[in-house]
Amino acid sequence: VRPADSMAQSGSRLRLEVSPVAFLDGSIKAGQVSVSGLGSDALQVTLGGQIEPVSLAKLSVALGWPEMAGSLSGVLPAAHYQDGRVTLDGKLALNIFDGEIELADLEVENLFGLVPRFSANLKVDKLDLGLLTKTFEFGAITGRSSGYINHLRMESWQPVAFDSWFQTPPADPGPHKISQRALNSLSSVGGISGALQSTLLRFFDDFSYRRLGIGCKLSNGTCQMRGIADHRDGYYIVQGGGLWPQINLVGYNRQVNWPVLLQRLSAAASADEFELR
């Protein structure tokens, strides 16, 4: 850790101007850090900062995560800690997968207690699905995705409630391709089935789609599912379009148990073989 450029202390209050710290192939700029109530139960900490572009590949290797493509950068607004509670003055903006994730209304309660509680609203703008799906064994998808996770609530860092929605942005130029493996991964989750237009489609590895969208509203351990458009008694997850071969994917189960959904997603991401049915 590099030493602070300057330090001022008055009573129980401490202010530090922290120099940028090298972090992998980027850097972290912490700026000014303020600490008060040192040595008492009234400890307060305020800080802000900025993350200069860091390679996600190097970061994921360092953390033991699946290797990710692209880079991470962002701005951290003033964050405050007091009495086990963390709040932000503004929005946390992260540039990742060639898109942006904006975190607002962040609040953490009982941070060091037995049951920490986290709440926030997230906005996702034009993430590159090609970069994202390279990270996991879910299957390849090209195109962009935008959406949100509103009213997110977590207890002990496990989600207990949220309203999420992700879809192809209306002006996304593409190309829009989805692999057979990605289709099967989606098909294995929550009663979703592929509406094949021809048995010949079984022989193709990739398919064209016009748009895709999926949403989940979690409450009382159950996800209320929805898609990009209604289809008879179901809903479209993927709508075909573009050059042949095209594919539609339709979901029929509108209520899915949350732990079961997580298990199916985990199984889909780790499965070695997939087959369109």
Tab-separated table of C-alpha atoms in Angstrom:
chain	number	residue	atom	x	y	z
A	1	VAL	CA	0.000	0.000	0.000
A	2	ARG	CA	1.437	3.381	-0.929
A	3	PRO	CA	1.600	5.997	1.865
A	4	ALA	CA	-0.973	8.773	2.017
A	5	ASP	CA	-0.033	12.101	0.460
A	6	SER	CA	-1.318	13.978	3.500
A	7	MET	CA	-2.947	13.228	6.834
A	8	ALA	CA	-4.816	15.476	9.243
A	9	GLN	CA	-6.120	14.475	12.667
A	10	SER	CA	-8.279	16.526	15.011
A	11	GLY	CA	-9.593	14.919	18.177
A	12	SER	CA	-11.112	11.610	17.136
A	13	ARG	CA	-11.434	12.601	13.459
A	14	LEU	CA	-8.935	11.488	10.830
A	15	ARG	CA	-8.728	12.642	7.221
A	16	LEU	CA	-6.440	11.079	4.641
A	17	GLU	CA	-5.679	11.918	1.017
A	18	VAL	CA	-4.815	8.537	-0.465
A	19	SER	CA	-2.614	8.191	-3.533
A	20	PRO	CA	-3.776	5.961	-6.409
A	21	VAL	CA	-2.966	2.313	-5.750
A	22	ALA	CA	-1.881	-0.023	-8.553
A	23	PHE	CA	-4.401	-2.841	-8.949
A	24	LEU	CA	-3.479	-5.574	-11.450
A	25	ASP	CA	-3.174	-3.721	-14.782
A	26	GLY	CA	-5.298	-0.772	-13.578
A	27	SER	CA	-5.536	1.330	-10.435
A	28	ILE	CA	-7.868	2.320	-7.617
A	29	LYS	CA	-8.180	5.977	-6.652
A	30	ALA	CA	-9.602	6.211	-3.138
A	31	GLY	CA	-9.411	10.009	-2.933
A	32	GLN	CA	-10.192	11.402	0.518
A	33	VAL	CA	-11.037	9.088	3.407
A	34	SER	CA	-12.617	10.473	6.571
A	35	VAL	CA	-12.787	8.540	9.835
A	36	SER	CA	-14.381	9.816	13.044
A	37	GLY	CA	-15.237	8.319	16.398
A	38	LEU	CA	-12.001	6.361	16.519
A	39	GLY	CA	-11.859	4.003	19.476
A	40	SER	CA	-15.560	4.445	20.295
A	41	ASP	CA	-18.924	2.882	19.420
A	42	ALA	CA	-19.694	5.944	17.257
A	43	LEU	CA	-17.241	5.008	14.476
A	44	GLN	CA	-18.032	6.674	11.132
A	45	VAL	CA	-16.173	6.180	7.850
A	46	THR	CA	-16.679	8.095	4.592
A	47	LEU	CA	-14.858	7.360	1.346
A	48	GLY	CA	-15.210	7.557	-2.404
A	49	GLY	CA	-13.118	6.506	-5.347
A	50	GLN	CA	-12.625	5.429	-8.897
A	51	ILE	CA	-11.535	2.195	-10.562
A	52	GLU	CA	-9.357	2.683	-13.616
A	53	PRO	CA	-9.836	-0.051	-16.270
A	54	VAL	CA	-8.830	-3.450	-14.906
A	55	SER	CA	-8.646	-6.581	-17.039
A	56	LEU	CA	-11.502	-8.921	-16.093
A	57	ALA	CA	-9.380	-11.861	-17.188
A	58	LYS	CA	-6.667	-10.973	-14.660
A	59	LEU	CA	-9.212	-10.109	-11.953
A	60	SER	CA	-11.120	-13.368	-12.352
A	61	VAL	CA	-7.908	-15.416	-12.236
A	62	ALA	CA	-6.788	-13.575	-9.083
A	63	LEU	CA	-10.140	-14.266	-7.390
A	64	GLY	CA	-10.425	-17.855	-8.605
A	65	TRP	CA	-13.518	-17.080	-10.725
A	66	PRO	CA	-14.292	-18.311	-14.253
A	67	GLU	CA	-12.159	-16.278	-16.653
A	68	MET	CA	-14.084	-13.258	-17.931
A	69	ALA	CA	-13.524	-11.195	-21.048
A	70	GLY	CA	-13.319	-7.410	-21.203
A	71	SER	CA	-12.460	-4.894	-18.500
A	72	LEU	CA	-13.949	-3.324	-15.370
A	73	SER	CA	-13.976	0.356	-14.488
A	74	GLY	CA	-16.251	2.616	-12.536
A	75	VAL	CA	-16.883	5.486	-10.156
A	76	LEU	CA	-17.745	4.986	-6.485
A	77	PRO	CA	-19.688	7.910	-4.961
A	78	ALA	CA	-19.212	8.854	-1.332
A	79	ALA	CA	-19.937	5.810	0.822
A	80	HIS	CA	-20.752	6.169	4.515
A	81	TYR	CA	-20.480	3.627	7.299
A	82	GLN	CA	-22.049	4.137	10.737
A	83	ASP	CA	-23.545	1.732	13.293
A	84	GLY	CA	-23.233	-1.259	10.956
A	85	ARG	CA	-25.048	0.603	8.156
A	86	VAL	CA	-23.573	1.475	4.746
A	87	THR	CA	-25.151	4.013	2.371
A	88	LEU	CA	-24.102	5.776	-0.836
A	89	ASP	CA	-24.590	9.468	-1.651
A	90	GLY	CA	-25.273	8.698	-5.300
A	91	LYS	CA	-25.109	5.939	-7.876
A	92	LEU	CA	-22.326	3.402	-8.358
A	93	ALA	CA	-21.556	3.127	-12.084
A	94	LEU	CA	-19.566	0.160	-13.395
A	95	ASN	CA	-18.419	-0.317	-16.993
A	96	ILE	CA	-18.333	-4.048	-17.680
A	97	PHE	CA	-18.864	-6.374	-20.670
A	98	ASP	CA	-18.763	-3.280	-22.920
A	99	GLY	CA	-21.928	-1.978	-21.229
A	100	GLU	CA	-22.833	-0.292	-17.978
A	101	ILE	CA	-24.331	-1.393	-14.678
A	102	GLU	CA	-25.723	1.363	-12.463
A	103	LEU	CA	-26.341	0.630	-8.796
A	104	ALA	CA	-28.648	3.052	-6.948
A	105	ASP	CA	-30.277	3.297	-3.523
A	106	LEU	CA	-27.668	0.942	-2.072
A	107	GLU	CA	-28.006	0.256	1.637
A	108	VAL	CA	-26.466	-2.392	3.869
A	109	GLU	CA	-27.730	-2.902	7.397
A	110	ASN	CA	-26.231	-5.007	10.182
A	111	LEU	CA	-23.056	-5.344	8.112
A	112	PHE	CA	-21.103	-7.294	10.721
A	113	GLY	CA	-24.116	-8.978	12.340
A	114	LEU	CA	-25.466	-12.485	11.980
A	115	VAL	CA	-27.976	-11.498	9.265
A	116	PRO	CA	-26.680	-8.653	7.053
A	117	ARG	CA	-29.409	-7.041	4.955
A	118	PHE	CA	-28.702	-5.538	1.532
A	119	SER	CA	-31.024	-3.519	-0.702
A	120	ALA	CA	-30.502	-1.715	-4.018
A	121	ASN	CA	-31.859	-1.019	-7.501
A	122	LEU	CA	-29.789	-1.988	-10.547
A	123	LYS	CA	-29.984	-0.761	-14.123
A	124	VAL	CA	-28.210	-2.672	-16.889
A	125	ASP	CA	-27.497	-0.975	-20.207
A	126	LYS	CA	-26.372	-2.730	-23.383
A	127	LEU	CA	-24.198	-5.520	-22.017
A	128	ASP	CA	-22.403	-7.458	-24.754
A	129	LEU	CA	-23.851	-10.977	-24.517
A	130	GLY	CA	-20.946	-12.352	-26.540
A	131	LEU	CA	-18.461	-11.253	-23.867
A	132	LEU	CA	-20.790	-12.347	-21.065
A	133	THR	CA	-21.522	-15.833	-22.386
A	134	LYS	CA	-17.839	-16.512	-23.042
A	135	THR	CA	-17.400	-16.549	-19.282
A	136	PHE	CA	-19.812	-19.355	-18.457
A	137	GLU	CA	-20.626	-22.762	-19.940
A	138	PHE	CA	-24.197	-21.667	-20.606
A	139	GLY	CA	-23.862	-21.430	-24.370
A	140	ALA	CA	-23.040	-18.623	-26.810
A	141	ILE	CA	-25.350	-15.676	-27.497
A	142	THR	CA	-24.492	-12.564	-29.519
A	143	GLY	CA	-26.234	-9.216	-29.297
A	144	ARG	CA	-26.878	-6.806	-26.438
A	145	SER	CA	-29.064	-6.939	-23.342
A	146	SER	CA	-30.540	-4.157	-21.209
A	147	GLY	CA	-32.794	-4.312	-18.183
A	148	TYR	CA	-33.053	-3.883	-14.452
A	149	ILE	CA	-33.220	-5.553	-11.069
A	150	ASN	CA	-35.522	-3.386	-8.973
A	151	HIS	CA	-36.276	-3.604	-5.253
A	152	LEU	CA	-33.500	-6.125	-4.692
A	153	ARG	CA	-33.408	-7.342	-1.095
A	154	MET	CA	-30.875	-9.811	0.263
A	155	GLU	CA	-30.511	-11.372	3.697
A	156	SER	CA	-27.203	-13.009	4.638
A	157	TRP	CA	-26.247	-12.163	1.024
A	158	GLN	CA	-28.994	-14.394	-0.391
A	159	PRO	CA	-31.783	-12.841	-2.549
A	160	VAL	CA	-35.214	-12.844	-0.899
A	161	ALA	CA	-37.037	-10.402	-3.210
A	162	PHE	CA	-36.534	-8.555	-6.509
A	163	ASP	CA	-38.234	-7.666	-9.785
A	164	SER	CA	-35.918	-8.321	-12.740
A	165	TRP	CA	-36.231	-7.911	-16.505
A	166	PHE	CA	-33.685	-8.263	-19.339
A	167	GLN	CA	-34.315	-7.890	-23.066
A	168	THR	CA	-32.757	-7.090	-26.423
A	169	PRO	CA	-32.634	-3.263	-26.710
A	170	PRO	CA	-35.028	-1.980	-29.421
A	171	ALA	CA	-32.231	-0.329	-31.438
A	172	ASP	CA	-29.698	-3.150	-31.092
A	173	PRO	CA	-28.271	-3.772	-34.614
A	174	GLY	CA	-27.039	-7.303	-33.844
A	175	PRO	CA	-25.962	-9.724	-35.155
A	176	HIS	CA	-28.351	-11.871	-33.108
A	177	LYS	CA	-27.243	-15.486	-32.844
A	178	ILE	CA	-27.948	-18.091	-30.188
A	179	SER	CA	-26.272	-21.480	-29.978
A	180	GLN	CA	-28.011	-24.833	-29.581
A	181	ARG	CA	-26.331	-25.166	-26.201
A	182	ALA	CA	-27.728	-21.828	-24.980
A	183	LEU	CA	-31.196	-22.859	-26.155
A	184	ASN	CA	-30.960	-26.090	-24.207
A	185	SER	CA	-29.735	-24.248	-21.136
A	186	LEU	CA	-32.813	-22.034	-21.275
A	187	SER	CA	-35.021	-25.029	-22.048
A	188	SER	CA	-33.890	-26.802	-18.895
A	189	VAL	CA	-34.991	-23.910	-16.680
A	190	GLY	CA	-38.562	-23.728	-15.451
A	191	GLY	CA	-40.725	-25.541	-17.984
A	192	ILE	CA	-39.399	-23.878	-21.126
A	193	SER	CA	-39.569	-25.711	-24.457
A	194	GLY	CA	-38.162	-24.951	-27.888
A	195	ALA	CA	-40.712	-24.442	-30.677
A	196	LEU	CA	-38.774	-25.879	-33.615
A	197	GLN	CA	-39.977	-25.017	-37.085
A	198	SER	CA	-38.372	-28.051	-38.684
A	199	THR	CA	-36.612	-31.236	-37.660
A	200	LEU	CA	-33.787	-30.046	-39.941
A	201	LEU	CA	-32.959	-27.425	-37.302
A	202	ARG	CA	-31.497	-30.185	-35.153
A	203	PHE	CA	-28.469	-30.208	-37.447
A	204	PHE	CA	-27.555	-26.530	-36.910
A	205	ASP	CA	-25.287	-25.239	-34.158
A	206	ASP	CA	-26.485	-21.620	-34.213
A	207	PHE	CA	-29.812	-19.908	-34.880
A	208	SER	CA	-30.974	-16.395	-35.700
A	209	TYR	CA	-33.254	-14.540	-33.331
A	210	ARG	CA	-34.999	-11.177	-33.536
A	211	ARG	CA	-35.195	-10.446	-29.841
A	212	LEU	CA	-35.100	-12.182	-26.475
A	213	GLY	CA	-36.348	-11.252	-23.046
A	214	ILE	CA	-36.923	-12.856	-19.676
A	215	GLY	CA	-38.123	-11.587	-16.325
A	216	CYS	CA	-38.518	-12.926	-12.800
A	217	LYS	CA	-40.330	-11.343	-9.868
A	218	LEU	CA	-39.184	-13.089	-6.694
A	219	SER	CA	-41.464	-13.129	-3.667
A	220	ASN	CA	-41.900	-15.677	-0.870
A	221	GLY	CA	-39.452	-18.098	-2.492
A	222	THR	CA	-41.252	-18.178	-5.865
A	223	CYS	CA	-40.318	-16.539	-9.170
A	224	GLN	CA	-43.156	-15.191	-11.289
A	225	MET	CA	-41.772	-15.603	-14.822
A	226	ARG	CA	-42.511	-13.548	-17.941
A	227	GLY	CA	-41.125	-13.195	-21.444
A	228	ILE	CA	-40.793	-10.832	-24.386
A	229	ALA	CA	-44.368	-11.457	-25.586
A	230	ASP	CA	-47.330	-13.750	-24.919
A	231	HIS	CA	-47.762	-16.971	-26.902
A	232	ARG	CA	-51.095	-18.732	-26.425
A	233	ASP	CA	-50.888	-20.045	-22.860
A	234	GLY	CA	-47.160	-19.326	-22.612
A	235	TYR	CA	-44.647	-16.589	-23.306
A	236	TYR	CA	-41.761	-16.081	-25.745
A	237	ILE	CA	-38.274	-16.147	-24.286
A	238	VAL	CA	-36.702	-16.015	-27.766
A	239	GLN	CA	-38.433	-14.853	-30.948
A	240	GLY	CA	-36.980	-15.952	-34.269
A	241	GLY	CA	-35.883	-13.477	-36.902
A	242	GLY	CA	-33.124	-12.608	-39.327
A	243	LEU	CA	-31.580	-15.187	-41.627
A	244	TRP	CA	-32.643	-18.837	-41.616
A	245	PRO	CA	-32.379	-20.991	-39.537
A	246	GLN	CA	-34.604	-19.277	-36.986
A	247	ILE	CA	-35.782	-20.495	-33.616
A	248	ASN	CA	-38.535	-19.664	-31.125
A	249	LEU	CA	-38.308	-20.552	-27.441
A	250	VAL	CA	-41.521	-20.575	-25.422
A	251	GLY	CA	-41.962	-20.824	-21.666
A	252	TYR	CA	-45.105	-22.284	-20.094
A	253	ASN	CA	-44.340	-22.425	-16.381
A	254	ARG	CA	-45.066	-18.975	-14.965
A	255	GLN	CA	-44.251	-19.843	-11.357
A	256	VAL	CA	-40.935	-21.448	-10.465
A	257	ASN	CA	-39.541	-22.265	-7.026
A	258	TRP	CA	-36.470	-20.070	-6.508
A	259	PRO	CA	-34.108	-22.738	-5.040
A	260	VAL	CA	-35.139	-25.132	-7.823
A	261	LEU	CA	-34.501	-22.435	-10.435
A	262	LEU	CA	-31.004	-21.879	-9.044
A	263	GLN	CA	-30.300	-25.614	-9.139
A	264	ARG	CA	-31.433	-25.857	-12.757
A	265	LEU	CA	-29.333	-22.868	-13.783
A	266	SER	CA	-26.291	-24.383	-12.076
A	267	ALA	CA	-26.907	-27.746	-13.737
A	268	ALA	CA	-27.382	-26.122	-17.147
A	269	ALA	CA	-24.112	-24.195	-16.824
A	270	SER	CA	-22.112	-27.290	-15.887
A	271	ALA	CA	-23.692	-29.887	-18.191
A	272	ASP	CA	-21.333	-31.417	-20.731
A	273	GLU	CA	-23.856	-32.451	-23.381
A	274	PHE	CA	-26.986	-30.836	-24.740
A	275	GLU	CA	-29.545	-32.003	-27.237
A	276	LEU	CA	-32.475	-30.145	-28.778
A	277	ARG	CA	-35.752	-32.030	-28.305
